[in-house]
């Protein structure tokens, strides 16, 4: 790795003061607690401005290196929608939904977005040198897997070798690693979208019970794109939630060290 430190501290004088606004925890938990996967929707439409606000909320999700390697495909064309329902195995969660949105990871677009980042810095001016260095030197090292992934074995060896003597970032390695990398951030965008919908009084169902190859075909996506989830949205019908929420005991999942 080059001499550039990945997470070098930024000088205090270079950090703008962005205050944490006061928020309402009770409302947040009401949204989280009332979000349920809805399998049957009522006919009520979602107003376009609500749809837009929730799509914008999705795009505010935290994401790796802020490279925003995602796309959101809101399917409105009736023919495409029918095909998408079929690709979602004709699940009622898709078939009864007024809106269908496909969340797609685009690991193949990291380089374009990296360029956009540098251009945005140029435009903004006054960007700390460390930030430039990150996008000029570090991201290419971390995300460039080489044509047809030729760098993969070298990265694998280098990572293990360097990691023996000091902490060293292990992922992403190879084309599959890049897919996981894109899925992670895109899944966070999905969560933002679903919670935003609930905050507006609407409901959602995330679906991976679908034929991703067909979904990609319907949307005209390239081979490298990954379908993270299809999310249906609308107003829940009576009985649209199939039962009370079930979670295993938190002791199995929350560990203190
Ligand atoms: C990645 C993912 C894929 C899912 N796929 C489906 C699906 O194909 N069909 C479906 O009805 N529900 C699907 N679900 C919803 C889960 O079944 C649901 O989240 C889980 O049972 C917990 O219920 P809750 O969302 O109401 O809390 C999926 C959820 C996630 C996160």
PDB file of C-alpha atoms and ligand atoms in Angstrom:
ATOM      1  CA  UNK A   1       0.000   0.000   0.000  1.00  0.00           C
ATOM      2  CA  UNK A   2       1.185   3.540  -0.673  1.00  0.00           C
ATOM      3  CA  UNK A   3       2.346   5.949   2.027  1.00  0.00           C
ATOM      4  CA  UNK A   4      -1.099   7.543   2.125  1.00  0.00           C
ATOM      5  CA  UNK A   5      -2.837   6.622   5.381  1.00  0.00           C
ATOM      6  CA  UNK A   6      -6.352   5.391   4.781  1.00  0.00           C
ATOM      7  CA  UNK A   7      -7.905   6.987   7.823  1.00  0.00           C
ATOM      8  CA  UNK A   8      -5.542   9.832   8.636  1.00  0.00           C
ATOM      9  CA  UNK A   9      -7.200  12.254  11.074  1.00  0.00           C
ATOM     10  CA  UNK A  10      -8.466  15.480   9.532  1.00  0.00           C
ATOM     11  CA  UNK A  11      -7.103  18.678  11.118  1.00  0.00           C
ATOM     12  CA  UNK A  12      -9.665  20.390  13.323  1.00  0.00           C
ATOM     13  CA  UNK A  13      -9.486  23.610  11.318  1.00  0.00           C
ATOM     14  CA  UNK A  14     -10.442  21.641   8.201  1.00  0.00           C
ATOM     15  CA  UNK A  15     -13.584  20.202   9.773  1.00  0.00           C
ATOM     16  CA  UNK A  16     -16.812  22.185   9.331  1.00  0.00           C
ATOM     17  CA  UNK A  17     -19.053  22.406  12.415  1.00  0.00           C
ATOM     18  CA  UNK A  18     -22.129  20.368  11.530  1.00  0.00           C
ATOM     19  CA  UNK A  19     -24.364  20.189  14.565  1.00  0.00           C
ATOM     20  CA  UNK A  20     -26.468  17.162  15.449  1.00  0.00           C
ATOM     21  CA  UNK A  21     -30.105  18.299  15.230  1.00  0.00           C
ATOM     22  CA  UNK A  22     -32.533  17.325  17.966  1.00  0.00           C
ATOM     23  CA  UNK A  23     -34.494  14.228  16.989  1.00  0.00           C
ATOM     24  CA  UNK A  24     -37.500  12.371  18.309  1.00  0.00           C
ATOM     25  CA  UNK A  25     -36.558   8.864  19.440  1.00  0.00           C
ATOM     26  CA  UNK A  26     -40.146   7.938  20.235  1.00  0.00           C
ATOM     27  CA  UNK A  27     -41.301   8.610  16.669  1.00  0.00           C
ATOM     28  CA  UNK A  28     -38.336   6.712  15.292  1.00  0.00           C
ATOM     29  CA  UNK A  29     -39.118   3.641  17.387  1.00  0.00           C
ATOM     30  CA  UNK A  30     -42.793   3.869  16.453  1.00  0.00           C
ATOM     31  CA  UNK A  31     -41.710   3.635  12.807  1.00  0.00           C
ATOM     32  CA  UNK A  32     -39.334   0.733  13.446  1.00  0.00           C
ATOM     33  CA  UNK A  33     -41.844  -1.148  15.587  1.00  0.00           C
ATOM     34  CA  UNK A  34     -44.719  -0.773  13.150  1.00  0.00           C
ATOM     35  CA  UNK A  35     -42.746  -1.726  10.032  1.00  0.00           C
ATOM     36  CA  UNK A  36     -43.846  -5.178   9.027  1.00  0.00           C
ATOM     37  CA  UNK A  37     -43.490  -7.157   5.839  1.00  0.00           C
ATOM     38  CA  UNK A  38     -46.829  -6.811   4.118  1.00  0.00           C
ATOM     39  CA  UNK A  39     -47.979  -9.581   1.810  1.00  0.00           C
ATOM     40  CA  UNK A  40     -51.352  -8.174   0.748  1.00  0.00           C
ATOM     41  CA  UNK A  41     -51.965  -4.528  -0.077  1.00  0.00           C
ATOM     42  CA  UNK A  42     -55.076  -2.385  -0.296  1.00  0.00           C
ATOM     43  CA  UNK A  43     -55.734  -0.556  -3.557  1.00  0.00           C
ATOM     44  CA  UNK A  44     -54.814   2.904  -2.159  1.00  0.00           C
ATOM     45  CA  UNK A  45     -52.170   4.558  -4.317  1.00  0.00           C
ATOM     46  CA  UNK A  46     -49.010   6.104  -2.920  1.00  0.00           C
ATOM     47  CA  UNK A  47     -48.866   9.842  -3.730  1.00  0.00           C
ATOM     48  CA  UNK A  48     -45.930  10.562  -6.066  1.00  0.00           C
ATOM     49  CA  UNK A  49     -44.451  13.070  -3.618  1.00  0.00           C
ATOM     50  CA  UNK A  50     -44.355  10.388  -0.898  1.00  0.00           C
ATOM     51  CA  UNK A  51     -42.715   7.981  -3.315  1.00  0.00           C
ATOM     52  CA  UNK A  52     -40.112  10.613  -4.185  1.00  0.00           C
ATOM     53  CA  UNK A  53     -39.436  11.491  -0.547  1.00  0.00           C
ATOM     54  CA  UNK A  54     -38.869   7.809   0.277  1.00  0.00           C
ATOM     55  CA  UNK A  55     -36.592   7.273  -2.737  1.00  0.00           C
ATOM     56  CA  UNK A  56     -34.590  10.313  -1.621  1.00  0.00           C
ATOM     57  CA  UNK A  57     -34.403   8.880   1.897  1.00  0.00           C
ATOM     58  CA  UNK A  58     -33.009   5.653   0.427  1.00  0.00           C
ATOM     59  CA  UNK A  59     -30.252   7.603  -1.295  1.00  0.00           C
ATOM     60  CA  UNK A  60     -29.237   9.135   2.036  1.00  0.00           C
ATOM     61  CA  UNK A  61     -28.220   5.745   3.432  1.00  0.00           C
ATOM     62  CA  UNK A  62     -24.657   5.351   4.618  1.00  0.00           C
ATOM     63  CA  UNK A  63     -22.613   3.644   1.941  1.00  0.00           C
ATOM     64  CA  UNK A  64     -19.101   2.398   1.432  1.00  0.00           C
ATOM     65  CA  UNK A  65     -16.607   5.166   0.608  1.00  0.00           C
ATOM     66  CA  UNK A  66     -19.651   7.256  -0.311  1.00  0.00           C
ATOM     67  CA  UNK A  67     -19.321   5.757  -3.782  1.00  0.00           C
ATOM     68  CA  UNK A  68     -23.081   5.172  -3.981  1.00  0.00           C
ATOM     69  CA  UNK A  69     -22.709   2.017  -6.026  1.00  0.00           C
ATOM     70  CA  UNK A  70     -26.452   1.498  -6.221  1.00  0.00           C
ATOM     71  CA  UNK A  71     -29.418   2.159  -8.458  1.00  0.00           C
ATOM     72  CA  UNK A  72     -33.118   2.245  -7.680  1.00  0.00           C
ATOM     73  CA  UNK A  73     -35.452   1.176 -10.462  1.00  0.00           C
ATOM     74  CA  UNK A  74     -39.019   2.292  -9.826  1.00  0.00           C
ATOM     75  CA  UNK A  75     -41.076   0.217 -12.237  1.00  0.00           C
ATOM     76  CA  UNK A  76     -44.163   2.105 -13.411  1.00  0.00           C
ATOM     77  CA  UNK A  77     -44.734   0.733 -16.910  1.00  0.00           C
ATOM     78  CA  UNK A  78     -47.706  -1.696 -16.736  1.00  0.00           C
ATOM     79  CA  UNK A  79     -46.100  -4.319 -18.983  1.00  0.00           C
ATOM     80  CA  UNK A  80     -42.798  -4.246 -17.135  1.00  0.00           C
ATOM     81  CA  UNK A  81     -44.631  -4.341 -13.824  1.00  0.00           C
ATOM     82  CA  UNK A  82     -46.552  -7.455 -14.851  1.00  0.00           C
ATOM     83  CA  UNK A  83     -43.288  -9.094 -15.952  1.00  0.00           C
ATOM     84  CA  UNK A  84     -41.670  -8.107 -12.666  1.00  0.00           C
ATOM     85  CA  UNK A  85     -44.513  -9.633 -10.651  1.00  0.00           C
ATOM     86  CA  UNK A  86     -43.973 -12.859 -12.588  1.00  0.00           C
ATOM     87  CA  UNK A  87     -40.218 -12.666 -11.955  1.00  0.00           C
ATOM     88  CA  UNK A  88     -41.083 -12.299  -8.248  1.00  0.00           C
ATOM     89  CA  UNK A  89     -42.692 -15.728  -8.577  1.00  0.00           C
ATOM     90  CA  UNK A  90     -46.139 -14.083  -8.583  1.00  0.00           C
ATOM     91  CA  UNK A  91     -45.972 -13.586  -4.824  1.00  0.00           C
ATOM     92  CA  UNK A  92     -49.011 -11.714  -3.477  1.00  0.00           C
ATOM     93  CA  UNK A  93     -46.572  -9.236  -1.906  1.00  0.00           C
ATOM     94  CA  UNK A  94     -45.666  -8.260  -5.478  1.00  0.00           C
ATOM     95  CA  UNK A  95     -48.943  -8.921  -7.291  1.00  0.00           C
ATOM     96  CA  UNK A  96     -51.165  -6.831  -5.005  1.00  0.00           C
ATOM     97  CA  UNK A  97     -48.690  -3.945  -4.597  1.00  0.00           C
ATOM     98  CA  UNK A  98     -49.380  -0.518  -6.097  1.00  0.00           C
ATOM     99  CA  UNK A  99     -45.631   0.148  -6.375  1.00  0.00           C
ATOM    100  CA  UNK A 100     -42.607  -2.010  -7.120  1.00  0.00           C
ATOM    101  CA  UNK A 101     -39.043  -0.843  -6.704  1.00  0.00           C
ATOM    102  CA  UNK A 102     -35.900  -2.776  -7.511  1.00  0.00           C
ATOM    103  CA  UNK A 103     -32.747  -2.015  -5.553  1.00  0.00           C
ATOM    104  CA  UNK A 104     -29.668  -2.812  -7.574  1.00  0.00           C
ATOM    105  CA  UNK A 105     -26.001  -2.831  -6.614  1.00  0.00           C
ATOM    106  CA  UNK A 106     -23.589  -1.541  -9.247  1.00  0.00           C
ATOM    107  CA  UNK A 107     -20.081  -2.692  -8.277  1.00  0.00           C
ATOM    108  CA  UNK A 108     -19.080  -2.051 -11.892  1.00  0.00           C
ATOM    109  CA  UNK A 109     -19.733   1.691 -11.534  1.00  0.00           C
ATOM    110  CA  UNK A 110     -17.345   2.401  -8.658  1.00  0.00           C
ATOM    111  CA  UNK A 111     -14.804   4.017 -11.000  1.00  0.00           C
ATOM    112  CA  UNK A 112     -17.328   6.395 -12.575  1.00  0.00           C
ATOM    113  CA  UNK A 113     -18.631   7.387  -9.149  1.00  0.00           C
ATOM    114  CA  UNK A 114     -15.068   7.802  -7.895  1.00  0.00           C
ATOM    115  CA  UNK A 115     -14.478  10.247 -10.737  1.00  0.00           C
ATOM    116  CA  UNK A 116     -17.698  12.073  -9.854  1.00  0.00           C
ATOM    117  CA  UNK A 117     -16.443  12.378  -6.278  1.00  0.00           C
ATOM    118  CA  UNK A 118     -13.199  14.016  -7.361  1.00  0.00           C
ATOM    119  CA  UNK A 119     -15.141  16.322  -9.683  1.00  0.00           C
ATOM    120  CA  UNK A 120     -17.458  17.246  -6.797  1.00  0.00           C
ATOM    121  CA  UNK A 121     -14.418  18.047  -4.655  1.00  0.00           C
ATOM    122  CA  UNK A 122     -12.970  20.207  -7.449  1.00  0.00           C
ATOM    123  CA  UNK A 123     -16.251  22.072  -7.644  1.00  0.00           C
ATOM    124  CA  UNK A 124     -16.632  22.493  -3.884  1.00  0.00           C
ATOM    125  CA  UNK A 125     -13.052  23.684  -3.371  1.00  0.00           C
ATOM    126  CA  UNK A 126     -11.366  23.708   0.049  1.00  0.00           C
ATOM    127  CA  UNK A 127     -11.463  19.914   0.307  1.00  0.00           C
ATOM    128  CA  UNK A 128      -8.752  18.520   2.608  1.00  0.00           C
ATOM    129  CA  UNK A 129      -5.888  16.904   0.749  1.00  0.00           C
ATOM    130  CA  UNK A 130      -6.498  13.636   2.614  1.00  0.00           C
ATOM    131  CA  UNK A 131      -9.923  13.324   1.022  1.00  0.00           C
ATOM    132  CA  UNK A 132      -8.463  13.808  -2.456  1.00  0.00           C
ATOM    133  CA  UNK A 133      -5.764  11.272  -1.698  1.00  0.00           C
ATOM    134  CA  UNK A 134      -8.394   8.792  -0.578  1.00  0.00           C
ATOM    135  CA  UNK A 135     -10.181   8.914  -3.931  1.00  0.00           C
ATOM    136  CA  UNK A 136      -7.049   9.256  -6.032  1.00  0.00           C
ATOM    137  CA  UNK A 137      -4.911   6.583  -4.395  1.00  0.00           C
ATOM    138  CA  UNK A 138      -6.761   4.412  -1.898  1.00  0.00           C
ATOM    139  CA  UNK A 139     -10.036   3.607  -3.653  1.00  0.00           C
ATOM    140  CA  UNK A 140      -8.300   2.393  -6.838  1.00  0.00           C
ATOM    141  CA  UNK A 141      -6.155   0.088  -4.699  1.00  0.00           C
ATOM    142  CA  UNK A 142      -9.114  -1.258  -2.794  1.00  0.00           C
ATOM    143  CA  UNK A 143     -11.761  -1.547  -5.521  1.00  0.00           C
ATOM    144  CA  UNK A 144      -9.887  -2.171  -8.757  1.00  0.00           C
ATOM    145  CA  UNK A 145      -9.930  -5.957  -9.218  1.00  0.00           C
ATOM    146  CA  UNK A 146      -8.395  -5.757 -12.718  1.00  0.00           C
ATOM    147  CA  UNK A 147      -9.904  -6.798 -16.047  1.00  0.00           C
ATOM    148  CA  UNK A 148     -11.620 -10.176 -15.574  1.00  0.00           C
ATOM    149  CA  UNK A 149     -10.485  -9.990 -11.953  1.00  0.00           C
ATOM    150  CA  UNK A 150      -6.812 -10.725 -12.704  1.00  0.00           C
ATOM    151  CA  UNK A 151      -5.702  -8.927  -9.521  1.00  0.00           C
ATOM    152  CA  UNK A 152      -7.751 -11.247  -7.285  1.00  0.00           C
ATOM    153  CA  UNK A 153      -5.064 -13.850  -6.393  1.00  0.00           C
ATOM    154  CA  UNK A 154      -2.441 -11.126  -5.880  1.00  0.00           C
ATOM    155  CA  UNK A 155      -4.788  -9.174  -3.624  1.00  0.00           C
ATOM    156  CA  UNK A 156      -5.571 -12.320  -1.684  1.00  0.00           C
ATOM    157  CA  UNK A 157      -1.898 -13.077  -1.075  1.00  0.00           C
ATOM    158  CA  UNK A 158      -1.010  -9.440  -0.335  1.00  0.00           C
ATOM    159  CA  UNK A 159      -3.899  -9.090   2.119  1.00  0.00           C
ATOM    160  CA  UNK A 160      -2.939 -12.184   4.063  1.00  0.00           C
ATOM    161  CA  UNK A 161       0.743 -11.307   4.064  1.00  0.00           C
ATOM    162  CA  UNK A 162       0.267  -7.705   5.176  1.00  0.00           C
ATOM    163  CA  UNK A 163      -2.444  -8.711   7.625  1.00  0.00           C
ATOM    164  CA  UNK A 164      -0.068 -11.008   9.496  1.00  0.00           C
ATOM    165  CA  UNK A 165       1.857  -8.147  11.085  1.00  0.00           C
ATOM    166  CA  UNK A 166      -0.747  -5.357  11.330  1.00  0.00           C
ATOM    167  CA  UNK A 167      -4.420  -4.572  10.843  1.00  0.00           C
ATOM    168  CA  UNK A 168      -5.125  -4.535   7.146  1.00  0.00           C
ATOM    169  CA  UNK A 169      -8.469  -4.171   5.315  1.00  0.00           C
ATOM    170  CA  UNK A 170      -9.344  -7.622   3.990  1.00  0.00           C
ATOM    171  CA  UNK A 171     -12.296  -6.945   1.735  1.00  0.00           C
ATOM    172  CA  UNK A 172     -13.408  -6.600  -0.965  1.00  0.00           C
ATOM    173  CA  UNK A 173     -11.388  -9.136  -2.938  1.00  0.00           C
ATOM    174  CA  UNK A 174     -12.329 -10.194  -6.461  1.00  0.00           C
ATOM    175  CA  UNK A 175     -15.493  -9.741  -8.467  1.00  0.00           C
ATOM    176  CA  UNK A 176     -17.611 -11.626  -5.908  1.00  0.00           C
ATOM    177  CA  UNK A 177     -16.144  -9.481  -3.163  1.00  0.00           C
ATOM    178  CA  UNK A 178     -17.199  -6.405  -5.101  1.00  0.00           C
ATOM    179  CA  UNK A 179     -20.720  -7.797  -5.414  1.00  0.00           C
ATOM    180  CA  UNK A 180     -20.933  -8.262  -1.651  1.00  0.00           C
ATOM    181  CA  UNK A 181     -19.490  -4.771  -1.259  1.00  0.00           C
ATOM    182  CA  UNK A 182     -22.277  -3.273  -3.390  1.00  0.00           C
ATOM    183  CA  UNK A 183     -25.003  -5.405  -1.763  1.00  0.00           C
ATOM    184  CA  UNK A 184     -24.066  -4.157   1.721  1.00  0.00           C
ATOM    185  CA  UNK A 185     -24.611  -0.491   0.944  1.00  0.00           C
ATOM    186  CA  UNK A 186     -27.639  -1.150  -1.259  1.00  0.00           C
ATOM    187  CA  UNK A 187     -29.283  -3.149   1.545  1.00  0.00           C
ATOM    188  CA  UNK A 188     -28.927  -0.112   3.792  1.00  0.00           C
ATOM    189  CA  UNK A 189     -30.667   1.984   1.143  1.00  0.00           C
ATOM    190  CA  UNK A 190     -33.448  -0.639   1.195  1.00  0.00           C
ATOM    191  CA  UNK A 191     -33.839  -0.259   4.960  1.00  0.00           C
ATOM    192  CA  UNK A 192     -33.986   3.528   4.642  1.00  0.00           C
ATOM    193  CA  UNK A 193     -36.672   3.215   1.984  1.00  0.00           C
ATOM    194  CA  UNK A 194     -38.822   0.821   4.001  1.00  0.00           C
ATOM    195  CA  UNK A 195     -38.610   2.894   7.178  1.00  0.00           C
ATOM    196  CA  UNK A 196     -39.348   6.090   5.260  1.00  0.00           C
ATOM    197  CA  UNK A 197     -42.442   4.454   3.731  1.00  0.00           C
ATOM    198  CA  UNK A 198     -43.643   3.486   7.204  1.00  0.00           C
ATOM    199  CA  UNK A 199     -42.985   7.003   8.474  1.00  0.00           C
ATOM    200  CA  UNK A 200     -45.360   8.227   5.742  1.00  0.00           C
ATOM    201  CA  UNK A 201     -48.001   5.673   6.775  1.00  0.00           C
ATOM    202  CA  UNK A 202     -47.295   3.154   3.997  1.00  0.00           C
ATOM    203  CA  UNK A 203     -45.920  -0.370   4.041  1.00  0.00           C
ATOM    204  CA  UNK A 204     -43.418  -2.511   2.229  1.00  0.00           C
ATOM    205  CA  UNK A 205     -42.187  -6.031   1.661  1.00  0.00           C
ATOM    206  CA  UNK A 206     -38.586  -6.805   0.733  1.00  0.00           C
ATOM    207  CA  UNK A 207     -38.297  -9.755  -1.649  1.00  0.00           C
ATOM    208  CA  UNK A 208     -35.420 -11.942  -2.666  1.00  0.00           C
ATOM    209  CA  UNK A 209     -37.848 -14.640  -3.674  1.00  0.00           C
ATOM    210  CA  UNK A 210     -37.396 -13.671  -7.319  1.00  0.00           C
ATOM    211  CA  UNK A 211     -35.515 -14.617 -10.449  1.00  0.00           C
ATOM    212  CA  UNK A 212     -32.709 -12.062 -10.479  1.00  0.00           C
ATOM    213  CA  UNK A 213     -31.656 -12.907 -14.051  1.00  0.00           C
ATOM    214  CA  UNK A 214     -35.179 -12.187 -15.289  1.00  0.00           C
ATOM    215  CA  UNK A 215     -35.394  -9.027 -13.181  1.00  0.00           C
ATOM    216  CA  UNK A 216     -32.162  -7.814 -14.764  1.00  0.00           C
ATOM    217  CA  UNK A 217     -33.541  -8.651 -18.193  1.00  0.00           C
ATOM    218  CA  UNK A 218     -36.729  -6.639 -17.568  1.00  0.00           C
ATOM    219  CA  UNK A 219     -34.714  -3.625 -16.437  1.00  0.00           C
ATOM    220  CA  UNK A 220     -32.066  -3.942 -19.139  1.00  0.00           C
ATOM    221  CA  UNK A 221     -29.256  -4.207 -16.583  1.00  0.00           C
ATOM    222  CA  UNK A 222     -25.757  -5.380 -17.436  1.00  0.00           C
ATOM    223  CA  UNK A 223     -24.283  -8.681 -16.233  1.00  0.00           C
ATOM    224  CA  UNK A 224     -22.226  -7.041 -13.461  1.00  0.00           C
ATOM    225  CA  UNK A 225     -25.272  -5.463 -11.776  1.00  0.00           C
ATOM    226  CA  UNK A 226     -26.631  -7.289  -8.735  1.00  0.00           C
ATOM    227  CA  UNK A 227     -30.261  -7.284  -7.689  1.00  0.00           C
ATOM    228  CA  UNK A 228     -30.226  -6.738  -3.929  1.00  0.00           C
ATOM    229  CA  UNK A 229     -33.964  -6.809  -3.387  1.00  0.00           C
ATOM    230  CA  UNK A 230     -37.268  -6.036  -4.999  1.00  0.00           C
ATOM    231  CA  UNK A 231     -39.410  -4.007  -2.600  1.00  0.00           C
ATOM    232  CA  UNK A 232     -43.145  -3.701  -2.948  1.00  0.00           C
ATOM    233  CA  UNK A 233     -44.950  -0.785  -1.374  1.00  0.00           C
ATOM    234  CA  UNK A 234     -48.482   0.355  -0.644  1.00  0.00           C
ATOM    235  CA  UNK A 235     -51.050   0.487   2.142  1.00  0.00           C
ATOM    236  CA  UNK A 236     -51.467  -2.728   4.042  1.00  0.00           C
ATOM    237  CA  UNK A 237     -54.790  -4.495   3.494  1.00  0.00           C
ATOM    238  CA  UNK A 238     -56.646  -5.914   6.454  1.00  0.00           C
ATOM    239  CA  UNK A 239     -54.917  -9.195   7.166  1.00  0.00           C
ATOM    240  CA  UNK A 240     -52.003  -8.115   4.970  1.00  0.00           C
ATOM    241  CA  UNK A 241     -49.526  -8.921   7.728  1.00  0.00           C
ATOM    242  CA  UNK A 242     -49.507 -12.642   8.261  1.00  0.00           C
ATOM    243  CA  UNK A 243     -48.976 -12.733  12.030  1.00  0.00           C
ATOM    244  CA  UNK A 244     -47.381 -11.071  15.031  1.00  0.00           C
ATOM    245  CA  UNK A 245     -43.699 -10.211  14.739  1.00  0.00           C
ATOM    246  CA  UNK A 246     -41.490 -13.112  15.772  1.00  0.00           C
ATOM    247  CA  UNK A 247     -37.913 -12.604  16.874  1.00  0.00           C
ATOM    248  CA  UNK A 248     -35.701 -15.069  18.749  1.00  0.00           C
ATOM    249  CA  UNK A 249     -34.350 -14.062  22.129  1.00  0.00           C
ATOM    250  CA  UNK A 250     -31.893 -11.181  21.875  1.00  0.00           C
ATOM    251  CA  UNK A 251     -29.364 -13.091  24.025  1.00  0.00           C
ATOM    252  CA  UNK A 252     -28.554 -15.238  20.954  1.00  0.00           C
ATOM    253  CA  UNK A 253     -27.670 -12.247  18.846  1.00  0.00           C
ATOM    254  CA  UNK A 254     -26.410  -9.414  21.004  1.00  0.00           C
ATOM    255  CA  UNK A 255     -23.011 -10.159  22.462  1.00  0.00           C
ATOM    256  CA  UNK A 256     -20.903  -8.056  24.770  1.00  0.00           C
ATOM    257  CA  UNK A 257     -17.131  -8.314  24.640  1.00  0.00           C
TER     258      UNK A 257
HETATM  259  C1  LIG B   1     -33.421 -10.012   2.044  1.00  0.00           C
HETATM  260  C2  LIG B   1     -34.852 -10.316   2.356  1.00  0.00           C
HETATM  261  C3  LIG B   1     -35.579 -11.104   1.509  1.00  0.00           C
HETATM  262  C4  LIG B   1     -36.933 -11.362   1.751  1.00  0.00           C
HETATM  263  N1  LIG B   1     -37.670 -12.050   0.821  1.00  0.00           N
HETATM  264  C5  LIG B   1     -38.991 -12.173   1.009  1.00  0.00           C
HETATM  265  C6  LIG B   1     -39.795 -12.727  -0.013  1.00  0.00           C
HETATM  266  O1  LIG B   1     -39.333 -13.084  -1.095  1.00  0.00           O
HETATM  267  N2  LIG B   1     -41.120 -12.834   0.205  1.00  0.00           N
HETATM  268  C7  LIG B   1     -41.709 -12.414   1.373  1.00  0.00           C
HETATM  269  O2  LIG B   1     -42.932 -12.534   1.511  1.00  0.00           O
HETATM  270  N3  LIG B   1     -40.962 -11.875   2.357  1.00  0.00           N
HETATM  271  C8  LIG B   1     -39.626 -11.729   2.205  1.00  0.00           C
HETATM  272  N4  LIG B   1     -38.863 -11.118   3.155  1.00  0.00           N
HETATM  273  C9  LIG B   1     -39.505 -10.637   4.380  1.00  0.00           C
HETATM  274  C10 LIG B   1     -39.131 -11.486   5.584  1.00  0.00           C
HETATM  275  O3  LIG B   1     -39.784 -12.730   5.506  1.00  0.00           O
HETATM  276  C11 LIG B   1     -39.498 -10.715   6.836  1.00  0.00           C
HETATM  277  O4  LIG B   1     -38.720  -9.566   6.909  1.00  0.00           O
HETATM  278  C12 LIG B   1     -39.301 -11.543   8.101  1.00  0.00           C
HETATM  279  O5  LIG B   1     -40.167 -12.636   8.128  1.00  0.00           O
HETATM  280  C13 LIG B   1     -39.523 -10.703   9.351  1.00  0.00           C
HETATM  281  O6  LIG B   1     -40.798 -10.124   9.369  1.00  0.00           O
HETATM  282  P1  LIG B   1     -41.028  -8.544   9.474  1.00  0.00           P
HETATM  283  O7  LIG B   1     -40.347  -7.931   8.277  1.00  0.00           O
HETATM  284  O8  LIG B   1     -42.519  -8.350   9.419  1.00  0.00           O
HETATM  285  O9  LIG B   1     -40.415  -8.058  10.745  1.00  0.00           O
HETATM  286  C14 LIG B   1     -37.526 -10.867   2.935  1.00  0.00           C
HETATM  287  C15 LIG B   1     -36.772 -10.079   3.803  1.00  0.00           C
HETATM  288  C16 LIG B   1     -35.465  -9.786   3.506  1.00  0.00           C
HETATM  289  C17 LIG B   1     -34.702  -8.866   4.427  1.00  0.00           C
END
